[in-house]
CSV table of C-alpha atoms in Angstrom, one decimal:
chain,number,residue,atom,x,y,z
A,1,UNK,CA,-139.4,-61.3,-48.3
A,2,UNK,CA,-136.8,-62.9,-46.0
A,3,UNK,CA,-139.2,-65.9,-45.0
A,4,UNK,CA,-139.8,-66.4,-48.5
A,5,UNK,CA,-136.1,-66.4,-49.3
A,6,UNK,CA,-135.2,-69.0,-46.8
A,7,UNK,CA,-137.2,-71.7,-48.3
A,8,UNK,CA,-134.7,-71.9,-51.0
A,9,UNK,CA,-131.6,-72.5,-48.7
A,10,UNK,CA,-132.9,-75.9,-48.1
A,11,UNK,CA,-131.0,-79.0,-48.1
A,12,UNK,CA,-129.9,-80.4,-51.2
A,13,UNK,CA,-124.1,-79.7,-53.2
A,14,UNK,CA,-118.5,-79.8,-57.3
A,15,UNK,CA,-116.0,-81.5,-58.3
A,16,UNK,CA,-114.2,-85.0,-58.5
A,17,UNK,CA,-114.1,-88.1,-56.3
A,18,UNK,CA,-113.1,-88.7,-52.8
A,19,UNK,CA,-112.3,-91.5,-50.5
A,20,UNK,CA,-115.0,-92.3,-47.9
A,21,UNK,CA,-114.3,-95.2,-45.6
A,22,UNK,CA,-117.6,-97.0,-46.7
A,23,UNK,CA,-120.8,-96.1,-48.4
A,24,UNK,CA,-124.1,-96.5,-49.7
A,25,UNK,CA,-124.6,-99.3,-52.3
A,26,UNK,CA,-127.4,-97.1,-53.6
A,27,UNK,CA,-124.9,-94.3,-54.5
A,28,UNK,CA,-123.7,-94.9,-58.1
A,29,UNK,CA,-120.1,-94.7,-59.1
A,30,UNK,CA,-119.0,-91.1,-59.9
A,31,UNK,CA,-116.8,-89.8,-62.6
A,32,UNK,CA,-113.3,-88.8,-61.3
A,33,UNK,CA,-113.6,-85.0,-61.6
A,34,UNK,CA,-110.6,-83.0,-60.6
A,35,UNK,CA,-110.8,-81.8,-57.1
A,36,UNK,CA,-113.7,-83.8,-55.8
A,37,UNK,CA,-114.2,-84.2,-52.3
A,38,UNK,CA,-112.9,-86.7,-49.7
A,39,UNK,CA,-115.5,-87.6,-47.1
A,40,UNK,CA,-115.2,-87.6,-43.2
A,41,UNK,CA,-116.7,-86.2,-39.9
A,42,UNK,CA,-116.6,-82.7,-38.5
A,43,UNK,CA,-117.8,-80.6,-35.8
A,44,UNK,CA,-119.9,-77.3,-35.6
A,45,UNK,CA,-117.7,-74.3,-34.7
A,46,UNK,CA,-120.0,-71.6,-33.6
A,47,UNK,CA,-121.9,-71.4,-30.3
A,48,UNK,CA,-125.5,-71.3,-30.1
A,49,UNK,CA,-126.9,-68.0,-29.3
A,50,UNK,CA,-130.3,-66.3,-30.2
A,51,UNK,CA,-133.3,-68.5,-30.0
A,52,UNK,CA,-135.4,-68.5,-33.2
A,53,UNK,CA,-139.0,-67.5,-33.2
A,54,UNK,CA,-140.4,-70.8,-33.6
A,55,UNK,CA,-139.9,-72.8,-30.4
A,56,UNK,CA,-139.5,-76.6,-30.6
A,57,UNK,CA,-142.3,-78.8,-29.3
A,58,UNK,CA,-142.2,-80.6,-26.0
A,59,UNK,CA,-139.3,-83.2,-25.8
A,60,UNK,CA,-137.0,-81.2,-28.2
A,61,UNK,CA,-138.9,-82.2,-31.5
A,62,UNK,CA,-140.3,-79.6,-33.8
A,63,UNK,CA,-144.0,-80.0,-34.4
A,64,UNK,CA,-145.0,-79.2,-38.0
A,65,UNK,CA,-147.7,-76.9,-38.6
A,66,UNK,CA,-150.3,-76.8,-41.5
A,67,UNK,CA,-147.8,-74.4,-43.2
A,68,UNK,CA,-144.8,-76.6,-42.8
A,69,UNK,CA,-146.8,-79.2,-44.5
A,70,UNK,CA,-147.4,-77.1,-47.4
A,71,UNK,CA,-143.8,-76.1,-47.7
A,72,UNK,CA,-142.9,-79.9,-47.6
A,73,UNK,CA,-145.2,-80.5,-50.3
A,74,UNK,CA,-144.0,-77.7,-52.5
A,75,UNK,CA,-140.4,-78.6,-52.0
A,76,UNK,CA,-141.1,-82.2,-52.7
A,77,UNK,CA,-142.9,-81.4,-55.9
A,78,UNK,CA,-139.8,-79.4,-57.1
A,79,UNK,CA,-137.7,-82.3,-56.4
A,80,UNK,CA,-140.1,-84.8,-58.1
A,81,UNK,CA,-139.9,-82.5,-61.1
A,82,UNK,CA,-136.1,-82.6,-61.5
A,83,UNK,CA,-136.0,-86.5,-60.6
A,84,UNK,CA,-138.8,-87.6,-62.8
A,85,UNK,CA,-140.0,-89.8,-60.1
A,86,UNK,CA,-142.1,-89.8,-57.0
A,87,UNK,CA,-142.5,-92.1,-54.0
A,88,UNK,CA,-145.6,-93.7,-53.1
A,89,UNK,CA,-144.8,-93.0,-49.4
A,90,UNK,CA,-146.6,-89.8,-48.0
A,91,UNK,CA,-144.8,-86.9,-46.2
A,92,UNK,CA,-141.3,-87.0,-44.9
A,93,UNK,CA,-140.4,-90.5,-45.6
A,94,UNK,CA,-141.5,-90.1,-49.3
A,95,UNK,CA,-139.3,-87.0,-49.6
A,96,UNK,CA,-136.3,-89.1,-48.4
A,97,UNK,CA,-137.0,-91.7,-51.2
A,98,UNK,CA,-137.0,-88.9,-53.6
A,99,UNK,CA,-133.8,-87.4,-52.4
A,100,UNK,CA,-132.2,-90.8,-52.5
A,101,UNK,CA,-133.4,-91.2,-56.2
A,102,UNK,CA,-131.8,-87.9,-56.9
A,103,UNK,CA,-128.4,-89.3,-55.7
A,104,UNK,CA,-128.9,-92.5,-57.8
A,105,UNK,CA,-129.8,-90.5,-61.0
A,106,UNK,CA,-126.6,-88.5,-61.1
A,107,UNK,CA,-124.1,-90.0,-63.1
A,108,UNK,CA,-121.4,-88.3,-60.9
A,109,UNK,CA,-121.4,-86.3,-57.8
A,110,UNK,CA,-121.1,-82.9,-59.6
A,111,UNK,CA,-124.2,-83.9,-61.8
A,112,UNK,CA,-126.1,-84.5,-58.6
A,113,UNK,CA,-125.0,-81.2,-57.2
A,114,UNK,CA,-126.0,-79.4,-60.2
A,115,UNK,CA,-129.4,-81.1,-60.0
A,116,UNK,CA,-129.8,-80.1,-56.5
A,117,UNK,CA,-128.9,-76.4,-57.3
A,118,UNK,CA,-131.7,-76.6,-60.0
A,119,UNK,CA,-134.2,-77.5,-57.4
A,120,UNK,CA,-133.2,-74.8,-55.1
A,121,UNK,CA,-133.5,-72.2,-58.0
A,122,UNK,CA,-136.9,-73.6,-58.9
A,123,UNK,CA,-138.2,-72.5,-55.4
A,124,UNK,CA,-137.9,-68.9,-56.0
A,125,UNK,CA,-139.1,-66.4,-58.8
A,126,UNK,CA,-136.2,-65.7,-60.8
A,127,UNK,CA,-136.7,-61.9,-60.5
A,128,UNK,CA,-136.4,-62.2,-56.9
A,129,UNK,CA,-133.0,-63.9,-56.9
A,130,UNK,CA,-131.7,-61.3,-59.3
A,131,UNK,CA,-133.0,-58.4,-57.3
A,132,UNK,CA,-131.7,-59.9,-54.0
A,133,UNK,CA,-128.3,-60.4,-55.4
A,134,UNK,CA,-128.0,-57.0,-57.1
A,135,UNK,CA,-129.7,-54.8,-54.4
A,136,UNK,CA,-129.4,-56.4,-51.1
A,137,UNK,CA,-126.1,-58.4,-51.2
A,138,UNK,CA,-123.8,-55.3,-51.7
A,139,UNK,CA,-125.2,-53.4,-48.7
A,140,UNK,CA,-122.7,-53.2,-45.8
A,141,UNK,CA,-120.3,-55.6,-47.5
A,142,UNK,CA,-123.1,-58.3,-47.5
A,143,UNK,CA,-124.0,-58.2,-43.7
A,144,UNK,CA,-127.5,-57.3,-44.1
A,145,UNK,CA,-128.2,-60.0,-46.8
A,146,UNK,CA,-126.5,-62.5,-44.7
A,147,UNK,CA,-128.4,-61.6,-41.3
A,148,UNK,CA,-131.6,-61.6,-43.4
A,149,UNK,CA,-131.0,-65.0,-44.7
A,150,UNK,CA,-130.1,-66.5,-41.4
A,151,UNK,CA,-133.3,-65.3,-39.7
A,152,UNK,CA,-135.3,-66.5,-42.5
A,153,UNK,CA,-133.8,-69.7,-42.4
A,154,UNK,CA,-134.1,-70.2,-38.7
A,155,UNK,CA,-138.0,-69.3,-39.1
A,156,UNK,CA,-139.0,-71.1,-42.0
A,157,UNK,CA,-136.9,-74.4,-42.4
A,158,UNK,CA,-137.6,-76.1,-39.2
A,159,UNK,CA,-140.0,-78.5,-41.0
A,160,UNK,CA,-137.1,-79.7,-43.0
A,161,UNK,CA,-134.2,-79.4,-40.6
A,162,UNK,CA,-135.7,-79.7,-37.0
A,163,UNK,CA,-135.2,-77.1,-34.3
A,164,UNK,CA,-132.7,-74.5,-35.1
A,165,UNK,CA,-131.8,-70.9,-33.8
A,166,UNK,CA,-129.8,-67.8,-35.0
A,167,UNK,CA,-126.4,-67.4,-33.7
A,168,UNK,CA,-123.2,-65.5,-34.2
A,169,UNK,CA,-120.4,-66.4,-36.5
A,170,UNK,CA,-116.8,-65.1,-37.0
A,171,UNK,CA,-115.8,-63.9,-40.3
A,172,UNK,CA,-112.3,-64.4,-41.7
A,173,UNK,CA,-111.4,-60.7,-40.8
A,174,UNK,CA,-112.3,-61.4,-37.1
A,175,UNK,CA,-115.7,-59.5,-37.1
A,176,UNK,CA,-118.6,-61.1,-35.7
A,177,UNK,CA,-122.0,-61.1,-37.5
A,178,UNK,CA,-125.4,-62.5,-36.2
A,179,UNK,CA,-125.7,-64.4,-39.4
A,180,UNK,CA,-125.4,-68.1,-38.3
A,181,UNK,CA,-128.0,-70.7,-37.8
A,182,UNK,CA,-127.5,-73.7,-35.5
A,183,UNK,CA,-129.5,-76.9,-36.4
A,184,UNK,CA,-129.7,-79.0,-33.1
A,185,UNK,CA,-130.1,-82.4,-34.8
A,186,UNK,CA,-130.7,-82.1,-38.7
A,187,UNK,CA,-133.7,-84.3,-39.7
A,188,UNK,CA,-132.7,-84.4,-43.1
A,189,UNK,CA,-129.3,-86.1,-42.2
A,190,UNK,CA,-130.7,-88.3,-39.7
A,191,UNK,CA,-133.6,-89.7,-41.8
A,192,UNK,CA,-131.4,-90.1,-44.9
A,193,UNK,CA,-128.6,-92.0,-42.9
A,194,UNK,CA,-126.4,-91.1,-45.7
A,195,UNK,CA,-123.4,-88.9,-45.8
A,196,UNK,CA,-123.4,-88.8,-49.6
A,197,UNK,CA,-127.0,-87.4,-49.6
A,198,UNK,CA,-126.1,-84.7,-47.0
A,199,UNK,CA,-122.9,-83.6,-48.9
A,200,UNK,CA,-124.3,-83.7,-52.5
A,201,UNK,CA,-128.0,-82.9,-52.0
A,202,UNK,CA,-127.6,-80.3,-49.2
A,203,UNK,CA,-124.2,-79.1,-48.2
A,204,UNK,CA,-122.4,-78.3,-51.4
A,205,UNK,CA,-125.4,-77.4,-53.6
A,206,UNK,CA,-126.9,-75.1,-50.8
A,207,UNK,CA,-123.6,-73.4,-50.4
A,208,UNK,CA,-123.3,-73.0,-54.3
A,209,UNK,CA,-126.7,-71.7,-54.8
A,210,UNK,CA,-126.6,-68.8,-52.0
A,211,UNK,CA,-123.3,-67.6,-53.5
A,212,UNK,CA,-124.1,-67.9,-57.2
A,213,UNK,CA,-127.7,-66.9,-57.1
A,214,UNK,CA,-128.2,-64.7,-54.2
A,215,UNK,CA,-124.7,-63.3,-53.9
A,216,UNK,CA,-124.1,-64.5,-50.3
A,217,UNK,CA,-121.3,-66.6,-49.0
A,218,UNK,CA,-122.2,-69.7,-47.0
A,219,UNK,CA,-120.2,-72.3,-45.3
A,220,UNK,CA,-122.1,-75.2,-43.8
A,221,UNK,CA,-120.5,-77.4,-41.0
A,222,UNK,CA,-122.5,-80.8,-40.6
A,223,UNK,CA,-121.5,-82.7,-37.6
A,224,UNK,CA,-121.7,-86.4,-38.5
A,225,UNK,CA,-121.5,-87.6,-34.9
A,226,UNK,CA,-124.5,-85.8,-33.3
A,227,UNK,CA,-126.1,-84.7,-36.6
A,228,UNK,CA,-126.0,-81.0,-35.7
A,229,UNK,CA,-125.4,-78.4,-38.4
A,230,UNK,CA,-123.8,-74.9,-38.4
A,231,UNK,CA,-124.8,-72.3,-41.2
A,232,UNK,CA,-122.3,-69.6,-41.5
A,233,UNK,CA,-123.8,-67.0,-43.8
A,234,UNK,CA,-121.2,-64.5,-44.9
A,235,UNK,CA,-118.4,-66.9,-44.5
A,236,UNK,CA,-116.7,-68.4,-47.6
A,237,UNK,CA,-116.4,-72.1,-47.6
A,238,UNK,CA,-113.0,-73.6,-47.5
A,239,UNK,CA,-111.6,-75.2,-50.8
A,240,UNK,CA,-112.9,-78.8,-51.3
A,241,UNK,CA,-109.7,-80.5,-50.5
A,242,UNK,CA,-109.6,-78.9,-47.0
A,243,UNK,CA,-113.4,-79.2,-46.0
A,244,UNK,CA,-113.4,-81.3,-43.1
A,245,UNK,CA,-116.8,-82.5,-43.9
A,246,UNK,CA,-115.6,-84.0,-47.2
A,247,UNK,CA,-113.0,-86.2,-45.4
A,248,UNK,CA,-115.5,-88.0,-43.2
A,249,UNK,CA,-116.3,-91.7,-43.3
A,250,UNK,CA,-119.8,-93.0,-44.0
A,251,UNK,CA,-122.3,-92.8,-41.1
A,252,UNK,CA,-122.5,-95.8,-38.8
A,253,UNK,CA,-126.3,-95.8,-39.1
A,254,UNK,CA,-126.1,-96.3,-43.0
A,255,UNK,CA,-127.5,-99.9,-43.6
A,256,UNK,CA,-126.3,-99.8,-47.1
A,257,UNK,CA,-122.6,-99.1,-45.9
A,258,UNK,CA,-123.0,-101.9,-43.3
A,259,UNK,CA,-123.8,-104.4,-46.1
A,260,UNK,CA,-121.0,-103.1,-48.4
A,261,UNK,CA,-118.7,-103.7,-45.4
A,262,UNK,CA,-120.1,-107.3,-45.0
A,263,UNK,CA,-119.9,-108.1,-48.6
A,264,UNK,CA,-116.5,-106.4,-49.0
A,265,UNK,CA,-114.5,-107.8,-46.2
A,266,UNK,CA,-111.6,-108.9,-48.6
A,267,UNK,CA,-111.8,-105.8,-50.8
A,268,UNK,CA,-109.4,-102.9,-50.8
A,269,UNK,CA,-110.5,-99.7,-49.1
A,270,UNK,CA,-111.0,-97.9,-52.4
A,271,UNK,CA,-113.5,-100.7,-53.5
A,272,UNK,CA,-115.5,-99.8,-50.5
A,273,UNK,CA,-115.3,-96.1,-50.5
A,274,UNK,CA,-118.2,-93.9,-51.2
A,275,UNK,CA,-118.4,-93.3,-55.0
A,276,UNK,CA,-120.6,-90.0,-54.5
A,277,UNK,CA,-118.5,-88.0,-52.1
């Protein structure tokens, strides 16, 4: 059951507008919701420990299997249902275009996040989510559920994120659980080239999904410099106004952000900020 559950914690993010240094022109202006996130870079906090079962291919890249291709197709089909549009491109490249359309479709960052949460929900049978939250999440103060999700994520989500491994995380009370997942270089972030897509279709909706629908706290820490990411199952995320990831500037590799900088050299910082983060 753990492997089946992990396919839900997939990338895809609640609240107002923040100031990002520059951003994608493809991101539509968001409505100013109270408490919305700023946007900036931040680093992974937990060290890598136990290796996941599926080893990376030679050269550090994960080589997808036939089962991975099926998972990608299934995940993409759910995103297409939510967006109402599909890309003509096959494989991962097409998935990225659908994710970008999910961003463009939302009238606000909150709306995009809610849509992404619905995509994650659609990946699971409703009764499975109800039973997991009611029966497993309360055991040992949530430790069992958090550790199960970490292992399921590391085993079944490498097709989406790339090589990853289970590691230990420190809880607010000082205890240490083996309920973390370290993603060496997130393929979803690297291929999207967009901080807004990471925050609004992955980080925030995934945190919301696991807490609201599976009863497990999750704090995700993407590193926008090396594209690694730390999943901390069992650790509550900080308030939006103190989350380091939401105070990061746009990625240097974002081509749309570069165009916005060139076109807006005489514009104010607010006019060049990311409207979706």
